[in-house]
Structure formats: C-alpha cells, structure tokens
Amino acid sequence: MGRGTFRIHLGSAPGVGKTYAMLSEGHRRVERGTDVVVAFVEHHDRPRTEVMLHGLEQIARRELEYRGTTFTEMDVDAVLARRPAVALVDELAHSNVPGSRNTKRWQDVEELLRAGIDVVSTVNIQHLESLGDVVETITGVRQRETVPDEVVRRADQIELVDMSPQALRRRMAHGNIYQPDKVDAALSNYFRPGNLTALRELALLWVADRVDEYLREYRGEHDIRTTWQARERIVVGITGGPEGRTLIRRAARLAEKGSGGEVLAVYIARSDGLTAASPKELAVQRTLVEDLGGTFHHVIGDSVPDALLEFARGVNATQIVLGVSRRRSWQSVFSPGVSATVARESGPDLDVHIVTHDEAAKGRRGLPVPQGARLGRPRLLWGWLTGLAGPALLTVLLSRVVPELGLANDMLLFLTFTVGAALLGGLLPALASAAFGSLLLNYCFTPPVHELTIADPRNMVAIAIFVGVAVSVASVVDLAARRTHQAARLRAESEILSFLAGSILRGETALDALLERVRETFAMESVALLERGTDVDPWTTAGSTGRNPVPRPEDADVDMPIGENMALSLSGRVLPAEDRRVLGAFAAQAAVVLDRQRLVCEAEEARRLIEGHQIRTALLAAVSHDLRTPLAGIKVAVTSLRSTDVEWSEEDRGDLLEGIEDGADRLDHLIGNLLDMSRLQTGTVVPLIRVTDLDEVVPMALAGVPEDGVDLDIPETLPMVAVDRGLLERSVANIVENAVKYNPAGRPVKVSASALADRLELRVVDRGPGVPDEAKDRIFEAFQRHGDAPAGTGVGLGLAVARGFLEAMDGTLTAEDTPGGGLTMVLTLPIAGDARPVAGELPADATT
C-alpha cells in the first residue's frame, strides 16, 4: 500500500482562516465524490467554522482522563478502521494528552499517511520548531507546542493562508476569533500590528523557500537552462580588486528592493595562469558577501564572460552586477572587456548593471601572470599584425594618398608601427617590423624607387639610422614592459608573503583553508599535502582540496617538496619556474599549519588528561559520602543480626536483610555508573552496533523499576535500530530510574516510541517538578544534581552516562518540558539501513 499524500494549510497567525480553508477543501472533495471524514477539527466556538462542519462525516473522538478532567483527542484507531480516502486533521503541532496513542498529533498523522490515507491538516508558522526563538523575540511568547520543520517540508502540498494585519485585527474586534472578554487583551499583546506583520513575513519567506526548492527540482528534471524571473537573484562578478566591495554592497541594495532577493558573488579564475586577484582581498569580499546574507562562489573558466553567463543561467539569476573595467582606455581598442561582452551576450532574460567605482580605468592590480601567459596568443597575434600588416598598409596609403610627404616623415610613421608592435607583442614582432619597414622604405620611398638599391648615400645613412632607432626603441619598450611586469609581480608576491607571515602570527590553523587558497591562487584543479614516515613508506594525505587530489607526488603536475618526507602536490597544469617561489612559501606555511594542528591535538589530549585528573579528584570528594551511607547501613544491619544480646523476630530479621539488600543494590548501581563514566572519560567505550528491535531492549531496561511505575507504549510496527544493545539498555535504565525518582507517587512514567524520517524517537515522560530551561543542559553534566534532588539519590552520573552512551551510538539525548508540568527525556536513535516504519494490519473485527 502506498503512502498517502499530505496537504498543509499554513497560516501566519491564529484566526487567518486555516481551519475554514481546510473544511472548504473537504466540501469540494466531497462534491467530487471523494470519501472524506473529519478526523479532528477544533472550531473554538467560531460560528462560521462550526457551520462548515455540517455535511461532513465526523469520527467520534477518544475521551481521556487526566488530572481529574476529561479531554478528547483524535481516535487514530477509529480513523484507521474507517479507512477513508481523505482525513481532515486540525492543529498539526498539538501535544496529545498523556495516555494517548502518540505524544504529538503529527505522529498520529504519520500513522494515517503510512496507512495510505490522504491527510489535509493545518499549522501556524509560529509552531515550526526552527522558528521558536524568532517568534519568542517578536511576540514575547514561547511556543510550547511545536512541529519539526522536516515534517512540514515533507508535505506534498503547502498552501499559505494569508491575511493582512489590519483585516485580522478587524476580525478579532468583531468577535470572530476570540470571546469578547479576551479581545482587548489579545489586540494589545499578541495581535499587535507589528507582531502580525513580522509573523506574516516569516510565513511568506518560509513558503517562498519551499517554492524555490520545487522550482529548482523542476528545472533540473526538465533540463531548463533559460532564466525564469520568478525571484530576484543577483550575480556579482568580482575580480578580487578593491572595487569588489562596492559591487557587493550595490547588489545587496538591489536585492533589498525586492522581497526575498538573493545575492551570489562569483569569482572566475582563468585556467591558463595565476589569478590576478589578491587572496587577502578575496577573503575580505567573501566575508562581506556572507555578512550581507549572500553566498560566495569560485569558478574556473577559460573565458570569463562565458563562464559568468553560464553560472548566472545555471542559478536562474535575473540580474548581473559588474564594475566598469579597470583597464586603461587604450586597451579597449584591442578587446571590449568583460563588462561589455557580458552585456552584449546576456540576452533579453538577464539584466546587466555596469557600476562605476574609484578604480575605473586605473589599470589592473594583483599578481600578474608569467610573461607568456600575460601576452597570450591574442596579444602576440596583434603584435605581429601591427608589425607586419601595419607597414604594408602604411606603404599603400603613403604611395597613393600623400606621396610627397618626405622620407623623414615616412620613417617616423613606420617607426610608430614598430613601437606599437613592441608594446603589443614584445621584442620579436618589433624586430620583424623594423626589418620589414626598412625594406619597404628602401623599395618604395628611396630613389631609385621600386629597386632594392640606394643611389644617395645620405638615404642609406637615414635607413641605417631608422633601423637602429627602431631596434633600440623596441628593445627599450619591451624591457620597460618586462620591468613593469616584474615589479608588479614582485609587489603582489610580497603581499602574499606578508599575508602568509601574518597568518602565522595570528595563529591560523585551518589547513583546508590554506590549501584552498593555494588552489585559487594558482588556478589548479586540486591541491594535496602528502607525507610519509620514511623513504620506503607509502604516501598518505594530510589534507586536500579540489577534485581528485593525487595520492603520490609522482602523479602531480606540480610537486613542491617540503623536507624529506613531505610534499605539496598540485594538479591542473604545469607552473612556470618563476611561480615556484610563491608556491614554496605556501608549502612551508602548509607544513607549519599541519604541525600546529597536531600540537593542538596533543594539547587537547593533555587537556583531557587534566580533566580526567580533575574528575577523579571530584569523584573521590563526591562518593565519600554516597559510598559510606549504604556501607554504614549494611554494617549496622549485619552487626545487629550478629548481636546475641537481642532476640530478633522474623519480621525484624527480614527488615534488616532487606536493608542489606537495598544497600548492596545502591552500591552496585553507584559503582556501575562510576565505571561507566570512567570508560567514557578515557574513550574506551566502543559500541558493538547491531540491528535490533526497540521492544526487545526497553522492557529489559525496566527490570529494576516497579511494574506499576512505567506505562510502556512501544509499537511493534516500528523499524529496527542500529545500536549497541547493552549500552542502550543501560542508558534507558538510567533515564527511567531518574524519571521514576521524581515522578509523583501512584502515577506511572510514560515511555513511548515513534519513527521520524531516518531516526527513531523514544520519549520518557514524567510529571514531576520539571527543570528550568537554564538547567536543562546542566543536568547532563557529571556529578550534577538538580537543586531539589532528594538526599542520598546518587552522585549525579546517571544522565551523564546515558547521554555519553547514546552519543557513542550516534544518538542524542535532550530534555524538554512535559505539557502540563514535568520533564520529558527525548532519545533519538538511527534507524538501521533501509528499515522504515510499516503500517500495521488491523484485525478484521476492529471497531470504533
């Protein structure tokens, strides 16, 4: 039998009409011939809601006695027996009265869904568990009844029931929500306009995130690449330059103009050389965008415009924010730049914002790439075209348009192309331009014309001077360009080295972050720090980042040794020799960081030893009284029994023997907890994980508890769990014994279990005095007892041992208030493998 579908009407506040909308949905389905029943609906004496119940079949509620009062709850068994197509269940976050089938109503709904029944339910945004603190900050009211977010997110359909704060307050004033005597107080407190507006925004944003998940799944399933402008997503293209901060803040302001806008900062590194970005500046900008609520992304691409547009379309962005190019004005002659290219290629579905900033047209900064990568093929091609095609075109122009300009002026014009070739392509294109230009001057402009001879010796001297000047100027220009490049590179390298030195002084110990910085700086696919004990030992990976890190230095594209038995290995491309100096600094820093991490681990181990010593000291102080008390009782009883001066009756002898037994049991329990805590502190607890049924372990844990002291509810249909049976039994025993100790006499402790997603939840509910919120974590510490604990009840290790054992099995133990007073201990355990809850078969004679 398949699982039923789940539809939720989500409201922003009480009274917006969730129940009314759910009942309207029920009437519509009945009109279509669907079998619909009202499993549980609370109309709160609201006339319009009560009228909507007419015409719908209602399942009789189950009556429960609690503290002398009769309560009604949804009768899950009756609904399962009736087995309708659709069940209407109100108030999903409701906590059931003790004694009910489940602790929470959403657990009842889970049973109906597993039985194949479709469920339509309601819940308010303030009852979502993750929003409890936010709602308390807004309204000043702590919501005691909550439902896990995952339960709501798993719903097949979520419909927002919305109403403006003004309209809701009018409904309240008209008496449509609360009784007249409660209206004034509600309007002055919870239902203030500011509270309602904030709750409405929470609901809208939460539903918007859920809609966004559906949209991403749909686009991925249908391979849709075009942008759907359903939500403002603003991609900020940053280069690592200082203008990036201006662009990020501008994008954040744009996102604020549209509710729910999202900012994604992306840095694209070229894959053909070192990046031009300062790692320090990139780190600052990453922090800035995250502080503003955005996300930072690092992408490697051969073409920056193409990679940027591909990223924007992949995340369904609606806008792109770019800065005005930092390149010099003359550089736009040879390439339009990233901003212009992105604007031209973006198409109609992406808006491109070009933002001005203080760094515009000031030239690029950062770590320049090697000379060959700096020029690149396009630059070299333009250099050769300028050096060879330029003089040829100039010859045609001078011959036909201005033939009488003069040899001196002709030489100056030819010299211009030689200098241009040097600026673009370096020395070789400039030398070729000088040689080619001298031949053209000789052939076309020096008498005799159209002959490679020179009649006038003065012209021969002039051409020789032209060649010399051309070669000299080209050499000087090329040398100046190289020196400028080297200076910029050294400045950038010094900045990186300074940053690395600063990180040492600051004590930064994040090896993964350092390796990621290496990968981003050198535009590599992966970086790995490898080490081995001796020359014959195999290499092991101390840290890595990126895709498919290499396991051996021999497999890497770049291998930087660090000492004799450590190496920094990079894969992606081969680095030129001049880049290895910076890489060597990174490698040395990586070794320092690795050593520091290990020293931190050793310090942590030393701290644990100190804590162990402190615990042993506290142990001796704590048990001095608790061990003596039962020993003293035993000694008194034994001495009395051995005494010949008194004739004990059989009843007295039985009492003395019972006292000896009780004292021995207390000693055994105390020593067992002490040994368990010692094992936890020394790290010697190694769980033997096995797949088991919870109903096989929990009853055994209750052996030391009176039979009437516990009300056990462990359904047989629960999935199996992956636990250590011994550790779980000891944990449950400690928790139940603690609950029985504080529970009022004559009332049993409730022990129930249920399944949720991939976890199984065991709840131990008592009706004792409870524990304040500020003390709920402290009760799980060793040697801690709550202030009103009865004397002689132990040294405060039971809950600490239970939590330690559960965490060793990948479980958790938390404390929460019991509705109506008391404390509830919540144990969560991992479900074994693919084991999931199954719907139990109802007997054929089951009735309502």
Coordinates of C-alpha atoms in Angstrom, one line a residue, residues 51-322:
V51 CA -21.2 25.8 10.2
M52 CA -18.6 24.4 7.8
L53 CA -18.6 21.1 9.7
H54 CA -22.2 20.4 8.6
G55 CA -22.4 17.9 5.8
L56 CA -19.0 16.3 6.6
E57 CA -18.8 12.9 8.4
Q58 CA -17.0 13.2 11.8
I59 CA -15.1 10.4 13.5
A60 CA -16.0 10.2 17.2
R61 CA -13.2 11.4 19.5
R62 CA -11.5 9.4 22.1
E63 CA -12.0 10.5 25.7
L64 CA -9.1 10.5 28.2
E65 CA -9.0 11.2 31.9
Y66 CA -6.1 13.5 33.0
R67 CA -5.8 15.0 36.4
G68 CA -9.4 14.6 37.2
T69 CA -10.5 16.2 33.9
T70 CA -11.9 14.6 30.7
F71 CA -10.2 15.5 27.5
T72 CA -10.9 14.5 23.9
E73 CA -8.3 13.6 21.3
M74 CA -8.3 12.2 17.8
D75 CA -9.1 8.5 17.8
V76 CA -6.4 7.1 15.5
D77 CA -7.6 3.5 15.7
A78 CA -11.1 4.6 14.7
V79 CA -9.8 6.5 11.7
L80 CA -7.6 3.6 10.6
A81 CA -10.6 1.2 10.9
R82 CA -12.8 3.6 8.9
R83 CA -10.0 3.9 6.3
P84 CA -11.4 7.0 4.4
A85 CA -9.7 8.3 1.3
V86 CA -9.1 11.7 2.9
A87 CA -8.9 12.7 6.6
L88 CA -9.1 16.3 7.9
V89 CA -6.8 16.8 10.9
D90 CA -6.6 20.2 12.6
E91 CA -3.8 21.7 14.6
L92 CA -0.8 19.6 13.5
A93 CA 1.5 20.8 16.3
H94 CA -0.9 19.8 19.1
S95 CA 0.5 17.8 22.0
N96 CA -1.8 14.9 22.9
V97 CA -3.0 14.3 26.4
P98 CA -0.8 11.8 28.3
G99 CA -2.2 8.3 27.7
S100 CA -2.8 9.0 24.0
R101 CA -1.5 6.7 21.3
N102 CA 1.2 9.2 20.4
T103 CA 2.8 12.1 22.1
K104 CA 2.2 14.6 19.3
R105 CA -0.6 14.9 16.7
W106 CA 1.9 15.0 13.8
Q107 CA 2.9 11.5 14.8
D108 CA -0.8 10.5 14.6
V109 CA -0.8 12.0 11.1
E110 CA 2.3 10.0 10.2
E111 CA 0.4 6.8 11.0
L112 CA -2.5 7.8 8.8
L113 CA -0.2 8.6 5.9
R114 CA 1.7 5.3 6.3
A115 CA -1.7 3.5 6.1
G116 CA -2.3 5.1 2.7
I117 CA -4.8 7.8 3.9
D118 CA -4.5 11.3 2.4
V119 CA -4.4 13.9 5.1
V120 CA -5.3 17.6 5.0
S121 CA -4.0 19.5 8.1
T122 CA -3.3 23.0 9.5
V123 CA -0.4 24.6 11.3
N124 CA 0.7 28.2 12.1
I125 CA 4.1 29.5 11.2
Q126 CA 4.9 30.1 14.9
H127 CA 4.7 26.4 15.6
L128 CA 7.6 25.5 13.4
E129 CA 10.4 24.2 15.6
S130 CA 13.2 26.2 13.9
L131 CA 11.4 29.5 14.3
G132 CA 10.7 29.2 18.1
D133 CA 13.4 31.6 19.1
V134 CA 12.5 34.1 16.4
V135 CA 8.8 34.1 17.3
E136 CA 9.6 34.5 21.0
T137 CA 11.7 37.5 20.2
I138 CA 8.9 39.1 18.1
T139 CA 5.9 38.3 20.3
G140 CA 7.4 37.6 23.8
V141 CA 5.6 34.3 23.9
R142 CA 7.4 31.0 23.8
Q143 CA 5.5 28.4 21.8
R144 CA 5.4 25.2 23.8
E145 CA 3.7 23.1 21.1
T146 CA 6.0 22.8 18.0
V147 CA 6.3 20.5 15.0
P148 CA 9.6 19.7 13.4
D149 CA 10.3 21.6 10.2
E150 CA 11.1 18.4 8.3
V151 CA 7.5 17.1 8.9
V152 CA 6.1 20.2 7.2
R153 CA 8.7 20.2 4.4
R154 CA 7.8 16.6 3.5
A155 CA 4.2 17.7 2.8
D156 CA 3.3 17.1 -0.9
Q157 CA 1.4 20.5 -1.0
I158 CA 1.7 23.6 1.2
E159 CA -0.9 26.3 0.8
L160 CA -0.3 29.6 2.6
V161 CA -3.4 31.1 4.2
D162 CA -2.7 34.8 4.4
M163 CA -4.5 37.9 5.7
S164 CA -3.3 41.4 6.3
P165 CA -2.7 42.5 9.9
Q166 CA -5.4 45.2 9.6
A167 CA -8.0 42.7 8.4
L168 CA -7.1 40.1 11.0
R169 CA -7.4 42.7 13.8
R170 CA -10.8 43.7 12.4
R171 CA -11.9 40.0 12.6
M172 CA -10.6 40.0 16.1
A173 CA -12.5 43.1 17.1
H174 CA -15.7 41.7 15.5
G175 CA -15.5 38.7 17.8
N176 CA -14.9 36.2 15.0
I177 CA -11.8 34.7 16.7
Y178 CA -11.9 35.0 20.5
Q179 CA -14.7 35.6 23.0
P180 CA -15.5 39.3 23.7
D181 CA -13.9 39.3 27.1
K182 CA -10.5 38.3 25.6
V183 CA -10.4 40.6 22.5
D184 CA -8.9 43.7 24.2
A185 CA -6.1 41.8 25.8
A186 CA -5.3 39.9 22.5
L187 CA -5.3 43.1 20.5
S188 CA -2.9 44.8 23.0
N189 CA -0.5 41.9 23.2
Y190 CA 0.0 39.1 20.7
F191 CA -2.2 40.7 17.9
R192 CA -0.3 44.0 17.7
P193 CA 0.2 45.2 14.1
G194 CA 4.0 44.8 14.3
N195 CA 3.8 41.3 15.6
L196 CA 1.3 40.2 12.9
T197 CA 3.4 41.9 10.2
A198 CA 6.6 40.1 11.3
L199 CA 4.8 36.7 11.5
R200 CA 3.3 37.3 8.1
E201 CA 6.8 38.0 6.7
L202 CA 8.1 34.8 8.3
A203 CA 5.4 32.8 6.7
L204 CA 5.9 34.3 3.2
L205 CA 9.6 33.8 3.3
W206 CA 9.3 30.2 4.6
V207 CA 6.9 29.3 1.8
A208 CA 9.0 31.2 -0.8
D209 CA 12.0 29.0 0.1
R210 CA 9.8 25.9 -0.3
V211 CA 8.6 27.1 -3.6
D212 CA 12.2 27.7 -4.6
E213 CA 13.1 24.1 -3.9
Y214 CA 10.2 22.9 -6.1
L215 CA 11.3 25.2 -8.9
R216 CA 14.9 24.0 -8.7
E217 CA 13.9 20.4 -8.8
Y218 CA 11.6 21.0 -11.8
R219 CA 14.2 22.9 -13.8
G220 CA 16.8 20.2 -13.1
E221 CA 14.4 17.4 -14.1
H222 CA 13.5 19.1 -17.3
D223 CA 17.0 20.5 -18.1
I224 CA 15.7 24.0 -18.4
R225 CA 18.6 26.5 -18.9
T226 CA 16.8 29.7 -19.7
T227 CA 16.2 32.1 -16.8
W228 CA 12.8 32.2 -15.2
Q229 CA 12.4 35.5 -13.4
A230 CA 10.4 34.1 -10.6
R231 CA 12.7 35.5 -7.9
E232 CA 15.4 38.2 -8.0
R233 CA 18.8 36.5 -8.0
I234 CA 21.6 38.9 -8.4
V235 CA 25.0 37.6 -9.5
V236 CA 28.0 39.9 -8.7
G237 CA 31.1 39.4 -10.9
I238 CA 34.2 40.2 -8.9
T239 CA 37.8 40.2 -9.9
G240 CA 39.5 40.3 -6.4
G241 CA 40.2 44.0 -6.9
P242 CA 39.1 46.6 -4.3
E243 CA 36.1 47.6 -6.3
G244 CA 34.5 44.3 -5.4
R245 CA 33.3 45.6 -2.1
T246 CA 31.4 48.5 -3.9
L247 CA 29.8 46.0 -6.3
I248 CA 28.7 43.6 -3.5
R249 CA 27.1 46.4 -1.5
R250 CA 25.3 47.7 -4.6
A251 CA 24.0 44.2 -5.3
A252 CA 22.8 43.9 -1.7
R253 CA 20.9 47.2 -2.1
L254 CA 19.3 45.9 -5.3
A255 CA 18.3 42.7 -3.6
E256 CA 16.7 44.6 -0.7
K257 CA 14.3 46.4 -3.1
G258 CA 12.7 43.1 -4.0
S259 CA 11.5 40.9 -1.1
G260 CA 13.4 37.6 -0.9
G261 CA 16.2 38.8 -3.3
E262 CA 19.4 36.7 -3.2
V263 CA 23.0 37.8 -3.9
L264 CA 25.6 35.4 -5.3
A265 CA 29.2 36.7 -5.6
V266 CA 31.2 34.8 -8.1
Y267 CA 35.0 35.0 -8.8
I268 CA 36.1 33.4 -12.1
A269 CA 39.8 32.4 -12.3
R270 CA 41.4 31.8 -15.7
S271 CA 42.7 28.3 -16.1
D272 CA 45.7 29.4 -18.1
G273 CA 47.7 31.1 -15.4
L274 CA 47.9 32.6 -12.0
T275 CA 44.9 34.6 -11.0
A276 CA 45.2 38.4 -10.9
A277 CA 43.4 38.5 -7.5
S278 CA 44.8 39.2 -4.1
P279 CA 43.9 36.2 -1.8
K280 CA 43.6 38.6 1.1
E281 CA 41.1 40.8 -0.8
L282 CA 39.1 37.8 -1.9
A283 CA 38.9 36.7 1.7
V284 CA 37.6 40.1 2.7
Q285 CA 35.0 40.1 0.0
R286 CA 33.9 36.6 0.8
T287 CA 33.3 37.6 4.4
L288 CA 31.4 40.8 3.3
V289 CA 29.0 39.0 1.0
E290 CA 28.3 36.4 3.6
D291 CA 27.7 39.1 6.2
L292 CA 25.2 40.6 3.9
G293 CA 23.3 37.3 3.6
G294 CA 24.7 36.3 0.2
T295 CA 26.9 33.4 -0.9
F296 CA 30.4 33.3 -2.5
H297 CA 31.3 31.0 -5.4
H298 CA 34.6 30.3 -7.1
V299 CA 34.6 29.2 -10.7
I300 CA 37.4 28.3 -13.1
G301 CA 36.9 29.1 -16.8
D302 CA 38.9 29.8 -20.0
S303 CA 36.6 32.6 -20.9
V304 CA 35.5 34.9 -18.1
P305 CA 32.4 36.3 -19.9
D306 CA 31.2 32.8 -21.0
A307 CA 31.8 31.3 -17.5
L308 CA 30.0 34.2 -15.8
L309 CA 26.9 33.9 -18.1
E310 CA 26.9 30.1 -17.7
F311 CA 26.9 30.4 -14.0
A312 CA 24.2 33.1 -14.0
R313 CA 21.9 31.0 -16.1
G314 CA 22.7 27.9 -14.1
V315 CA 21.4 29.5 -10.9
N316 CA 18.4 31.1 -12.6
A317 CA 19.7 34.6 -12.0
T318 CA 17.8 37.7 -13.1
Q319 CA 20.5 40.4 -12.8
I320 CA 24.2 40.6 -13.2
V321 CA 26.2 43.4 -11.5
L322 CA 29.7 44.2 -13.0

